[in-house]
Short mmCIF file of C-alpha atoms and ligand atoms in Angstrom, two decimals:
data_model
loop_
_atom_site.label_atom_id
_atom_site.label_comp_id
_atom_site.label_asym_id
_atom_site.label_seq_id
_atom_site.Cartn_x
_atom_site.Cartn_y
_atom_site.Cartn_z
CA MET A 1 47.54 113.24 1.79
CA THR A 2 48.99 115.24 4.70
CA GLU A 3 46.69 115.87 7.63
CA LYS A 4 45.60 119.43 8.29
CA LEU A 5 46.73 121.05 11.53
CA ASN A 6 44.22 122.00 14.19
CA LEU A 7 45.06 124.96 16.44
CA ASP A 8 43.78 123.46 19.70
CA CYS A 9 45.51 120.09 19.18
CA PHE A 10 48.68 121.85 18.10
CA MET A 11 48.73 124.06 21.20
CA GLN A 12 47.96 121.12 23.48
CA GLU A 13 51.03 119.38 22.13
CA VAL A 14 53.17 122.51 22.51
CA LYS A 15 52.07 122.89 26.13
CA ALA A 16 52.64 119.22 26.96
CA LYS A 17 56.09 119.28 25.43
CA ASN A 18 57.12 122.60 26.98
CA PRO A 19 55.56 122.60 30.44
CA ASN A 20 55.70 125.68 32.69
CA GLU A 21 56.60 128.00 29.83
CA PRO A 22 53.58 130.34 29.60
CA GLU A 23 55.35 133.15 27.70
CA PHE A 24 56.60 130.66 25.13
CA HIS A 25 53.10 129.17 24.71
CA GLN A 26 51.70 132.67 24.21
CA ALA A 27 54.24 133.57 21.51
CA VAL A 28 53.61 130.30 19.66
CA GLN A 29 49.83 130.69 19.93
CA GLU A 30 49.97 134.21 18.48
CA VAL A 31 51.89 132.87 15.46
CA ALA A 32 49.92 129.63 15.12
CA GLU A 33 46.58 131.48 14.91
CA ASP A 34 47.73 132.85 11.54
CA ILE A 35 50.15 130.20 10.31
CA ILE A 36 47.96 127.13 10.79
CA PRO A 37 45.26 128.34 8.36
CA PHE A 38 48.07 129.37 5.98
CA VAL A 39 49.92 126.04 6.02
CA ASN A 40 46.63 124.17 5.71
CA GLU A 41 46.13 126.03 2.45
CA HIS A 42 49.72 125.36 1.39
CA PRO A 43 50.15 121.67 2.24
CA HIS A 44 53.76 121.38 1.08
CA TYR A 45 54.71 123.16 4.34
CA ASN A 46 52.72 120.62 6.36
CA GLN A 47 54.18 117.70 4.44
CA ALA A 48 57.64 118.85 5.54
CA ALA A 49 56.38 119.56 9.11
CA ILE A 50 57.84 123.06 8.85
CA LEU A 51 55.83 124.68 11.65
CA LYS A 52 56.56 121.82 14.02
CA ARG A 53 60.26 122.13 13.22
CA MET A 54 60.23 125.92 13.55
CA ILE A 55 58.92 125.88 17.12
CA GLU A 56 61.77 123.64 18.26
CA PRO A 57 64.98 125.65 18.92
CA ASP A 58 68.14 124.40 17.21
CA ARG A 59 69.70 124.29 20.68
CA ILE A 60 69.66 125.91 24.12
CA VAL A 61 72.84 126.45 26.09
CA SER A 62 72.43 127.03 29.82
CA PHE A 63 75.31 127.65 32.17
CA ARG A 64 76.43 128.74 35.63
CA VAL A 65 77.75 132.27 36.03
CA SER A 66 79.75 132.67 39.24
CA TRP A 67 81.12 136.06 40.21
CA GLU A 68 82.31 137.95 43.24
CA ASP A 69 80.44 141.03 44.55
CA ASP A 70 82.05 144.10 46.11
CA ASN A 71 81.76 142.58 49.59
CA GLY A 72 83.69 139.48 48.59
CA ASN A 73 80.57 137.27 48.54
CA ILE A 74 80.27 134.68 45.78
CA GLN A 75 77.14 135.10 43.67
CA VAL A 76 75.70 132.53 41.28
CA ASN A 77 73.41 133.34 38.34
CA ARG A 78 72.20 131.30 35.41
CA GLY A 79 73.12 132.24 31.86
CA TYR A 80 71.46 131.13 28.62
CA ARG A 81 71.68 131.35 24.89
CA VAL A 82 68.75 130.05 22.87
CA GLN A 83 69.94 129.45 19.29
CA TYR A 84 66.56 129.23 17.67
CA ASN A 85 66.84 129.07 13.92
CA SER A 86 69.70 129.72 11.48
CA ALA A 87 67.93 128.91 8.21
CA ILE A 88 68.49 132.37 6.73
CA GLY A 89 71.63 133.54 8.55
CA PRO A 90 73.68 133.39 11.75
CA TYR A 91 71.68 133.45 15.00
CA LYS A 92 71.02 137.07 15.89
CA GLY A 93 69.30 138.60 18.88
CA GLY A 94 69.84 140.39 22.14
CA LEU A 95 70.90 139.49 25.66
CA ARG A 96 68.57 140.36 28.55
CA PHE A 97 69.75 140.80 32.14
CA HIS A 98 66.73 140.91 34.43
CA PRO A 99 65.73 138.89 37.53
CA SER A 100 62.66 137.55 35.67
CA VAL A 101 64.74 135.87 32.95
CA ASN A 102 64.10 132.15 32.54
CA GLN A 103 63.95 129.63 29.72
CA SER A 104 60.32 130.41 28.87
CA ILE A 105 61.01 134.12 28.39
CA LEU A 106 64.12 133.53 26.30
CA LYS A 107 62.37 130.92 24.14
CA PHE A 108 59.50 133.31 23.46
CA LEU A 109 61.97 136.07 22.60
CA GLY A 110 64.08 133.78 20.40
CA PHE A 111 61.02 132.48 18.57
CA GLU A 112 59.75 136.02 17.89
CA GLN A 113 63.22 137.02 16.76
CA VAL A 114 63.19 134.40 13.97
CA PHE A 115 60.14 136.05 12.37
CA LYS A 116 61.31 139.60 13.08
CA ASN A 117 64.73 139.06 11.55
CA SER A 118 63.18 137.45 8.51
CA LEU A 119 61.02 140.57 8.02
CA THR A 120 64.04 142.91 8.06
CA THR A 121 65.05 141.61 4.58
CA LEU A 122 68.57 140.99 5.98
CA PRO A 123 70.25 137.55 6.28
CA MET A 124 69.83 136.91 10.01
CA GLY A 125 68.58 133.86 11.89
CA GLY A 126 67.03 134.19 15.34
CA GLY A 127 68.35 133.76 18.87
CA LYS A 128 68.16 135.30 22.32
CA GLY A 129 70.06 134.98 25.56
CA GLY A 130 70.62 136.49 28.93
CA SER A 131 70.62 135.88 32.63
CA ASP A 132 68.57 136.33 35.79
CA PHE A 133 71.28 138.76 36.92
CA ASP A 134 69.83 142.12 38.06
CA PRO A 135 72.10 145.06 37.15
CA LYS A 136 69.99 147.41 39.33
CA GLY A 137 71.88 148.56 42.41
CA LYS A 138 75.13 146.89 41.32
CA SER A 139 78.37 148.84 41.05
CA ASP A 140 80.09 149.17 37.66
CA ARG A 141 82.78 146.77 38.87
CA GLU A 142 80.18 144.16 39.86
CA VAL A 143 78.53 144.47 36.46
CA MET A 144 81.95 144.12 34.84
CA ARG A 145 82.83 140.99 36.80
CA PHE A 146 79.45 139.47 36.00
CA CYS A 147 79.80 140.25 32.28
CA GLN A 148 83.30 138.79 32.17
CA SER A 149 82.16 135.58 33.83
CA PHE A 150 79.11 135.35 31.56
CA MET A 151 81.23 135.80 28.43
CA THR A 152 83.81 133.27 29.61
CA GLU A 153 81.22 130.59 28.83
CA LEU A 154 79.22 132.34 26.09
CA HIS A 155 82.23 132.98 23.83
CA LYS A 156 82.44 129.25 23.03
CA HIS A 157 79.04 129.39 21.36
CA ILE A 158 79.11 132.66 19.39
CA GLY A 159 81.03 134.16 16.48
CA PRO A 160 80.54 136.53 13.54
CA ASN A 161 79.21 133.75 11.30
CA ARG A 162 77.61 131.69 14.05
CA ASP A 163 75.73 133.81 16.57
CA VAL A 164 75.84 137.58 17.07
CA PRO A 165 74.37 138.86 20.37
CA ALA A 166 73.40 142.46 21.19
CA GLY A 167 71.55 144.31 23.96
CA ASP A 168 68.03 144.07 25.35
CA ILE A 169 66.54 144.90 28.78
CA GLY A 170 69.36 145.57 31.24
CA VAL A 171 72.05 145.30 28.57
CA GLY A 172 73.12 148.66 27.18
CA ALA A 173 76.37 150.31 26.10
CA ARG A 174 78.11 149.64 29.43
CA GLU A 175 77.36 145.90 29.40
CA ILE A 176 78.16 145.50 25.69
CA GLY A 177 81.56 147.12 26.33
CA TYR A 178 82.41 144.69 29.13
CA LEU A 179 81.07 141.69 27.17
CA PHE A 180 82.87 142.53 23.93
CA GLY A 181 86.08 143.36 25.82
CA GLN A 182 86.09 139.90 27.38
CA TYR A 183 85.14 138.21 24.09
CA LYS A 184 88.05 139.89 22.31
CA ARG A 185 90.43 138.93 25.10
CA LEU A 186 89.39 135.28 25.09
CA GLU A 187 89.35 134.86 21.30
CA ASN A 188 92.32 137.13 20.58
CA GLU A 189 90.33 138.43 17.64
CA PHE A 190 88.56 141.68 16.81
CA ASN A 191 85.45 140.92 14.81
CA GLY A 192 81.75 141.73 14.52
CA THR A 193 80.51 139.12 16.99
CA MET A 194 78.52 141.64 18.99
CA THR A 195 76.39 144.55 17.86
CA GLY A 196 75.32 147.62 19.76
CA LYS A 197 79.03 148.35 20.29
CA SER A 198 80.14 151.89 21.02
CA LEU A 199 81.32 153.96 18.05
CA GLU A 200 85.00 153.79 19.06
CA PHE A 201 85.16 150.03 18.65
CA GLY A 202 83.07 149.08 15.65
CA GLY A 203 79.60 150.27 16.61
CA SER A 204 77.18 151.74 14.13
CA LEU A 205 75.63 155.18 14.10
CA ILE A 206 71.84 155.11 14.66
CA ARG A 207 71.94 151.71 16.45
CA THR A 208 71.15 153.35 19.81
CA GLU A 209 68.16 155.15 18.34
CA ALA A 210 67.08 152.47 15.85
CA THR A 211 64.42 150.53 17.75
CA GLY A 212 62.55 153.60 18.96
CA TYR A 213 62.94 155.52 15.70
CA GLY A 214 61.92 152.46 13.67
CA THR A 215 58.80 151.98 15.79
CA VAL A 216 57.68 155.54 15.14
CA TYR A 217 58.56 155.33 11.42
CA PHE A 218 56.35 152.25 11.34
CA VAL A 219 53.48 154.07 13.07
CA ASP A 220 53.81 156.90 10.58
CA LEU A 221 53.68 154.41 7.67
CA MET A 222 50.55 152.80 9.10
CA LEU A 223 48.92 156.20 9.52
CA GLN A 224 50.03 157.37 6.05
CA HIS A 225 48.33 154.30 4.64
CA ARG A 226 45.14 155.83 6.05
CA GLY A 227 45.99 159.35 4.85
CA ASP A 228 47.10 160.49 8.33
CA SER A 229 50.41 161.02 10.20
CA VAL A 230 52.03 161.27 13.65
CA LYS A 231 51.93 165.09 13.55
CA ASP A 232 49.77 166.63 16.30
CA LYS A 233 48.95 163.24 17.82
CA THR A 234 48.94 162.67 21.58
CA VAL A 235 51.15 159.70 22.40
CA VAL A 236 51.27 157.52 25.50
CA ILE A 237 54.54 155.62 25.97
CA SER A 238 55.41 153.01 28.59
CA GLY A 239 59.01 152.41 29.64
CA SER A 240 61.83 154.93 29.88
CA GLY A 241 64.72 152.77 28.70
CA ASN A 242 66.46 152.66 25.34
CA VAL A 243 63.40 151.93 23.18
CA ALA A 244 61.05 154.34 24.97
CA GLN A 245 63.60 157.18 24.94
CA TYR A 246 64.14 157.15 21.19
CA ALA A 247 60.50 156.47 20.37
CA ALA A 248 59.74 159.64 22.34
CA GLU A 249 62.48 161.56 20.52
CA LYS A 250 61.12 160.63 17.10
CA VAL A 251 57.52 161.42 18.07
CA ILE A 252 58.67 164.89 19.21
CA GLN A 253 60.64 165.38 15.97
CA LEU A 254 57.59 164.44 13.89
CA GLY A 255 55.38 166.95 15.73
CA GLY A 256 53.54 164.62 18.12
CA LYS A 257 53.09 165.14 21.86
CA VAL A 258 54.36 162.52 24.35
CA VAL A 259 52.43 162.73 27.63
CA THR A 260 53.62 159.68 29.60
CA MET A 261 56.67 157.54 30.29
CA SER A 262 57.14 154.87 32.95
CA ASP A 263 59.41 152.42 34.70
CA SER A 264 58.76 149.39 36.87
CA GLY A 265 57.74 151.75 39.73
CA GLY A 266 54.96 153.64 37.94
CA PHE A 267 54.32 156.32 35.30
CA ILE A 268 54.58 160.09 34.98
CA HIS A 269 51.84 162.08 33.26
CA ASP A 270 52.92 165.41 31.78
CA PRO A 271 49.89 166.89 29.95
CA ASP A 272 52.04 169.75 28.57
CA GLY A 273 54.13 167.17 26.73
CA ILE A 274 57.68 165.89 27.22
CA ASP A 275 59.75 168.21 25.01
CA ALA A 276 63.35 167.74 23.85
CA ASP A 277 64.83 169.31 27.01
CA LYS A 278 62.70 167.21 29.34
CA LEU A 279 63.60 164.11 27.33
CA ALA A 280 67.31 164.95 27.68
CA TYR A 281 66.69 164.96 31.44
CA ILE A 282 65.07 161.49 31.23
CA ILE A 283 67.90 160.07 29.12
CA ASP A 284 70.46 161.34 31.63
CA LEU A 285 68.34 160.13 34.57
CA LYS A 286 67.98 156.61 33.15
CA THR A 287 71.31 155.98 31.40
CA VAL A 288 73.83 158.01 33.42
CA ARG A 289 72.37 158.42 36.91
CA ARG A 290 70.33 155.18 36.77
CA GLY A 291 67.51 156.85 38.73
CA ARG A 292 63.74 156.40 38.90
CA ILE A 293 61.13 158.04 36.63
CA LYS A 294 59.41 159.38 39.75
CA GLU A 295 62.18 162.00 39.92
CA TYR A 296 60.81 163.54 36.69
CA ALA A 297 57.49 164.28 38.39
CA GLU A 298 59.31 165.95 41.28
CA LYS A 299 61.46 168.05 38.92
CA TYR A 300 58.70 169.17 36.53
CA GLY A 301 55.80 169.23 38.98
CA CYS A 302 53.55 166.73 37.22
CA GLU A 303 51.64 163.65 38.37
CA TYR A 304 53.31 160.35 39.24
CA HIS A 305 51.12 157.24 39.44
CA ALA A 306 52.92 154.65 41.56
CA GLY A 307 52.45 151.01 40.59
CA LYS A 308 50.28 151.92 37.56
CA LYS A 309 50.58 151.62 33.79
CA PRO A 310 49.80 154.60 31.55
CA TRP A 311 46.98 153.12 29.41
CA SER A 312 44.19 155.04 31.18
CA ILE A 313 45.51 158.37 29.84
CA PRO A 314 43.52 159.39 26.72
CA CYS A 315 45.67 159.30 23.56
CA ASP A 316 45.71 158.87 19.79
CA ILE A 317 48.71 156.54 19.77
CA ALA A 318 49.90 154.05 22.39
CA LEU A 319 53.46 152.70 22.31
CA PRO A 320 54.19 149.94 24.84
CA CYS A 321 58.00 150.06 25.09
CA ALA A 322 58.82 148.43 28.46
CA THR A 323 58.35 144.66 28.66
CA GLN A 324 56.14 141.63 27.89
CA ASN A 325 52.52 141.43 29.03
CA GLU A 326 52.16 145.02 30.16
CA LEU A 327 48.87 145.68 28.31
CA ASP A 328 45.89 143.46 29.13
CA VAL A 329 42.36 143.14 27.82
CA GLU A 330 40.97 145.76 30.24
CA ASP A 331 43.70 148.22 29.22
CA ALA A 332 42.85 147.60 25.57
CA LYS A 333 39.16 148.34 26.20
CA VAL A 334 40.04 151.59 28.00
CA LEU A 335 42.33 152.66 25.14
CA VAL A 336 39.59 151.91 22.60
CA SER A 337 36.92 153.77 24.58
CA ASN A 338 39.28 156.75 24.85
CA GLY A 339 39.56 156.84 21.05
CA VAL A 340 43.01 155.39 20.39
CA ILE A 341 43.81 155.27 16.65
CA ALA A 342 47.01 153.22 16.60
CA VAL A 343 48.99 150.94 18.90
CA ALA A 344 52.53 149.83 18.03
CA GLU A 345 54.80 147.63 20.09
CA GLY A 346 58.30 148.92 20.81
CA ALA A 347 58.65 146.10 23.35
CA ASN A 348 58.44 142.37 22.59
CA MET A 349 54.99 140.87 23.22
CA PRO A 350 53.76 143.65 25.55
CA THR A 351 50.14 142.91 24.58
CA TYR A 352 48.19 139.86 25.76
CA ILE A 353 46.50 137.91 22.95
CA ASP A 354 42.94 138.76 24.08
CA ALA A 355 43.92 142.45 24.14
CA ILE A 356 45.13 142.10 20.53
CA HIS A 357 41.73 140.64 19.69
CA VAL A 358 40.06 143.73 21.21
CA PHE A 359 42.14 145.97 18.91
CA HIS A 360 41.31 143.84 15.88
CA ASP A 361 37.59 143.67 16.70
CA ASN A 362 37.50 147.47 16.95
CA LYS A 363 39.56 147.95 13.76
CA ILE A 364 42.31 149.78 15.64
CA ILE A 365 45.60 149.96 13.75
CA TYR A 366 47.82 147.56 15.71
CA ALA A 367 51.44 146.59 14.98
CA PRO A 368 53.08 143.58 16.66
CA GLY A 369 56.64 144.05 17.89
CA LYS A 370 58.09 141.66 15.34
CA ALA A 371 57.16 144.26 12.70
CA SER A 372 57.30 147.60 14.51
CA ASN A 373 60.38 147.10 16.71
CA ALA A 374 62.50 145.39 14.03
CA GLY A 375 64.48 148.58 13.38
CA GLY A 376 66.89 147.76 16.20
CA VAL A 377 67.96 144.39 14.93
CA ALA A 378 67.91 145.75 11.37
CA VAL A 379 70.56 148.34 12.23
CA SER A 380 72.41 145.58 14.09
CA GLY A 381 72.42 143.77 10.73
CA LEU A 382 73.85 146.91 9.16
CA GLU A 383 76.49 147.04 11.92
CA MET A 384 77.47 143.47 10.96
CA SER A 385 77.80 144.51 7.30
CA GLN A 386 79.93 147.55 8.21
CA ASN A 387 82.18 145.40 10.42
CA SER A 388 82.67 142.85 7.63
CA LEU A 389 83.45 145.58 5.12
CA ARG A 390 85.57 147.49 7.66
CA ILE A 391 83.77 150.74 6.86
CA SER A 392 81.32 153.05 8.61
CA TRP A 393 78.29 154.53 6.93
CA ASN A 394 77.21 158.02 7.94
CA ARG A 395 74.15 158.90 9.98
CA GLU A 396 72.02 160.06 7.06
CA GLU A 397 72.74 156.91 5.06
CA LEU A 398 71.89 154.64 8.02
CA ASP A 399 68.72 156.56 8.87
CA GLN A 400 67.68 156.29 5.23
CA ARG A 401 68.35 152.53 5.22
CA LEU A 402 66.37 152.16 8.45
CA LYS A 403 63.41 153.98 6.88
CA GLU A 404 63.61 151.78 3.78
CA ILE A 405 63.66 148.62 5.90
CA MET A 406 60.63 149.75 7.95
CA LYS A 407 58.85 150.49 4.65
CA ALA A 408 59.77 147.03 3.33
CA ILE A 409 58.33 145.48 6.50
CA HIS A 410 55.17 147.53 6.12
CA ASP A 411 54.84 146.39 2.49
CA GLN A 412 55.20 142.73 3.55
CA CYS A 413 52.46 143.23 6.17
CA LEU A 414 50.16 144.68 3.50
CA LYS A 415 50.90 141.79 1.15
CA TYR A 416 49.67 139.14 3.55
CA GLY A 417 47.51 141.11 5.98
CA LYS A 418 45.21 143.38 3.98
CA GLU A 419 41.58 142.29 3.88
CA ASN A 420 38.53 144.42 3.00
CA GLY A 421 40.41 147.67 3.59
CA TYR A 422 41.63 146.73 7.11
CA VAL A 423 45.23 145.64 7.61
CA ASP A 424 45.81 142.80 10.08
CA TYR A 425 49.49 143.54 10.75
CA VAL A 426 49.82 140.49 13.00
CA LYS A 427 48.76 138.15 10.23
CA GLY A 428 50.81 140.03 7.64
CA ALA A 429 53.97 139.93 9.74
CA ASN A 430 53.52 136.32 10.80
CA ILE A 431 52.99 134.99 7.28
CA ALA A 432 55.67 137.12 5.62
CA GLY A 433 58.20 136.24 8.34
CA PHE A 434 57.28 132.58 8.11
CA VAL A 435 57.44 132.17 4.33
CA LYS A 436 61.09 133.22 3.95
CA VAL A 437 62.36 130.96 6.74
CA ALA A 438 60.08 128.09 5.70
CA ASN A 439 61.25 128.19 2.09
CA ALA A 440 64.89 128.10 3.20
CA MET A 441 64.12 125.11 5.43
CA LEU A 442 62.36 123.33 2.56
CA ALA A 443 65.46 123.81 0.40
CA TYR A 444 67.68 122.18 3.04
CA GLY A 445 65.63 118.97 3.19
CA VAL A 446 65.06 117.25 6.51
CA VAL A 447 67.54 118.81 8.94
P1 NDP B 1 65.91 148.95 28.94
O1 NDP B 1 66.53 148.07 29.93
O2 NDP B 1 66.70 150.06 28.34
O3 NDP B 1 64.56 149.58 29.51
C1 NDP B 1 63.53 148.79 29.97
C2 NDP B 1 62.41 149.66 30.46
O4 NDP B 1 61.28 148.85 30.74
C3 NDP B 1 62.73 150.39 31.74
O5 NDP B 1 61.98 151.58 31.80
C4 NDP B 1 62.27 149.38 32.79
O6 NDP B 1 61.97 149.95 34.05
C5 NDP B 1 61.00 148.86 32.14
N1 NDP B 1 60.76 147.50 32.60
C6 NDP B 1 61.57 146.42 32.45
N2 NDP B 1 61.03 145.34 33.01
C7 NDP B 1 59.85 145.73 33.52
C8 NDP B 1 58.84 145.07 34.22
N3 NDP B 1 58.92 143.77 34.51
N4 NDP B 1 57.74 145.79 34.59
C9 NDP B 1 57.65 147.12 34.30
N5 NDP B 1 58.60 147.80 33.64
C10 NDP B 1 59.67 147.12 33.26
O7 NDP B 1 65.38 147.97 27.78
P2 NDP B 1 64.99 148.30 26.28
O8 NDP B 1 64.40 149.66 26.17
O9 NDP B 1 66.13 147.95 25.42
O10 NDP B 1 63.86 147.20 26.01
C11 NDP B 1 62.47 147.46 26.22
C12 NDP B 1 61.66 146.47 25.42
O11 NDP B 1 61.96 146.59 24.03
C13 NDP B 1 61.88 145.00 25.76
O12 NDP B 1 60.67 144.30 25.57
C14 NDP B 1 62.88 144.56 24.68
O13 NDP B 1 62.82 143.18 24.47
C15 NDP B 1 62.35 145.33 23.50
N6 NDP B 1 63.26 145.55 22.40
C16 NDP B 1 64.48 146.11 22.59
C17 NDP B 1 65.31 146.34 21.51
C18 NDP B 1 66.61 147.05 21.65
O14 NDP B 1 67.25 147.29 20.63
N7 NDP B 1 67.03 147.43 22.84
C19 NDP B 1 64.94 145.92 20.15
C20 NDP B 1 63.60 145.39 20.05
C21 NDP B 1 62.82 145.21 21.14
P3 NDP B 1 63.05 149.83 35.24
O15 NDP B 1 64.12 150.81 34.91
O16 NDP B 1 62.26 150.16 36.47
O17 NDP B 1 63.52 148.41 35.22
O1 2IT B 2 64.48 142.24 20.50
C1 2IT B 2 65.33 142.67 19.72
O2 2IT B 2 65.15 142.72 18.49
C2 2IT B 2 66.60 143.16 20.27
N1 2IT B 2 66.75 143.18 21.49
C3 2IT B 2 67.71 143.61 19.37
C4 2IT B 2 68.50 142.43 18.89
C5 2IT B 2 69.74 142.77 18.11
O3 2IT B 2 70.42 141.80 17.77
O4 2IT B 2 70.02 143.91 17.82
#
């Protein structure tokens, strides 16, 4: 008879074995709260120690990245790739360039990615990588030299059937271009090893928009399930990068009103709503001019709140789209008391666990990132398919596939998360994501 798992003992062991990794502990705890009761009811998973095996990455590669800045000084950063789990497909997940990057953050992201990718219905394992390199304030040439040095090591560990990186915070079209260019040069091969590529060299339509669009499609599905929709809703968004920009665009297209966006300096509050023209300004500001969101407030004469997050602004829908742990228990209480209906994560793990509990206790519709932001990696999966087939699908076809995938994720959340009329999307996503990977691992025996 296999012993049942106990959440506290399990987490104690995780913390002892992975010291000084608070983000990783948090991501495991969020999953374990749902999976431990589930595996205790399905003891064949415990017998095979599936959960214990799933929290251990297949491998972590860590390496030195030396490069020369524009002044001729030698700079040294640390690069990583966490290859988490390949039970259902090649490792797949983004690269993050941000000064905060460390092993804990990349392990949490890689772990989440395993569940997220499983939910997409596509054959992708989970991984994540990146560096503590800060692209802010660097010239294009410095970014290029960094990317080339980073790829000079990374290329040994990736490949179209092994591990397929993409973008994340600080890694957009510019960085993917430099990274793929160096990969191709080193391997002397043109293949689908990276996604998020530009359209001229194997990229997919809709990939740029996919995470933000998918998040809003998911919100609309959650609201439809309650006989409601995004139309006429007031929406508070954090972030002003890739995910936030296209979440805002889709909200506007569906008839909602976006009243905030932010960056690491603070947030702007535009009570009249950010319309398509104002959003075009933000996209240019953030992706071309690489400026600060504060400039929006100066241009359009609205409020800028330095050093603050936007959760105090009354809204129907809140979309955290910037980074991890940007919405705490006090923020959650304020959102609830202001009448929020739905919260969906465009970012990965933006909400602290006790803030999630506040949403659940108040029966707020709440979607974890592994469900609501899976549209990005899903279209990355479609980019891989197009690269393998050497074809390109058109925009309508890809948008349709994205919608179908978000619907399939929503259905999986309902299957495992619906109880007495309320849907616990965290539980639904965790169990559905787990079952597919776990069953593959069972089939492989002890590996
Ligand atoms: P970008 O680099 O394009 O934008 C990041 C945004 O978040 C910027 O507005 C940035 O502000 C802000 N931000 C970053 N770090 C912090 C911080 N420590 N504190 C406050 N604000 C911060 O990244 P993405 O839009 O691609 O990613 C945003 C989130 O979405 C991340 O959690 C990412 O993991 C997740 N995600 C991304 C996907 C994708 O396809 N790109 C897919 C699924 C999830 P500033 O400009 O001041 O740095
Ligand atoms: O967190 C994520 O899902 C991403 N950054 C996208 C990963 C990908 O491989 O497209």
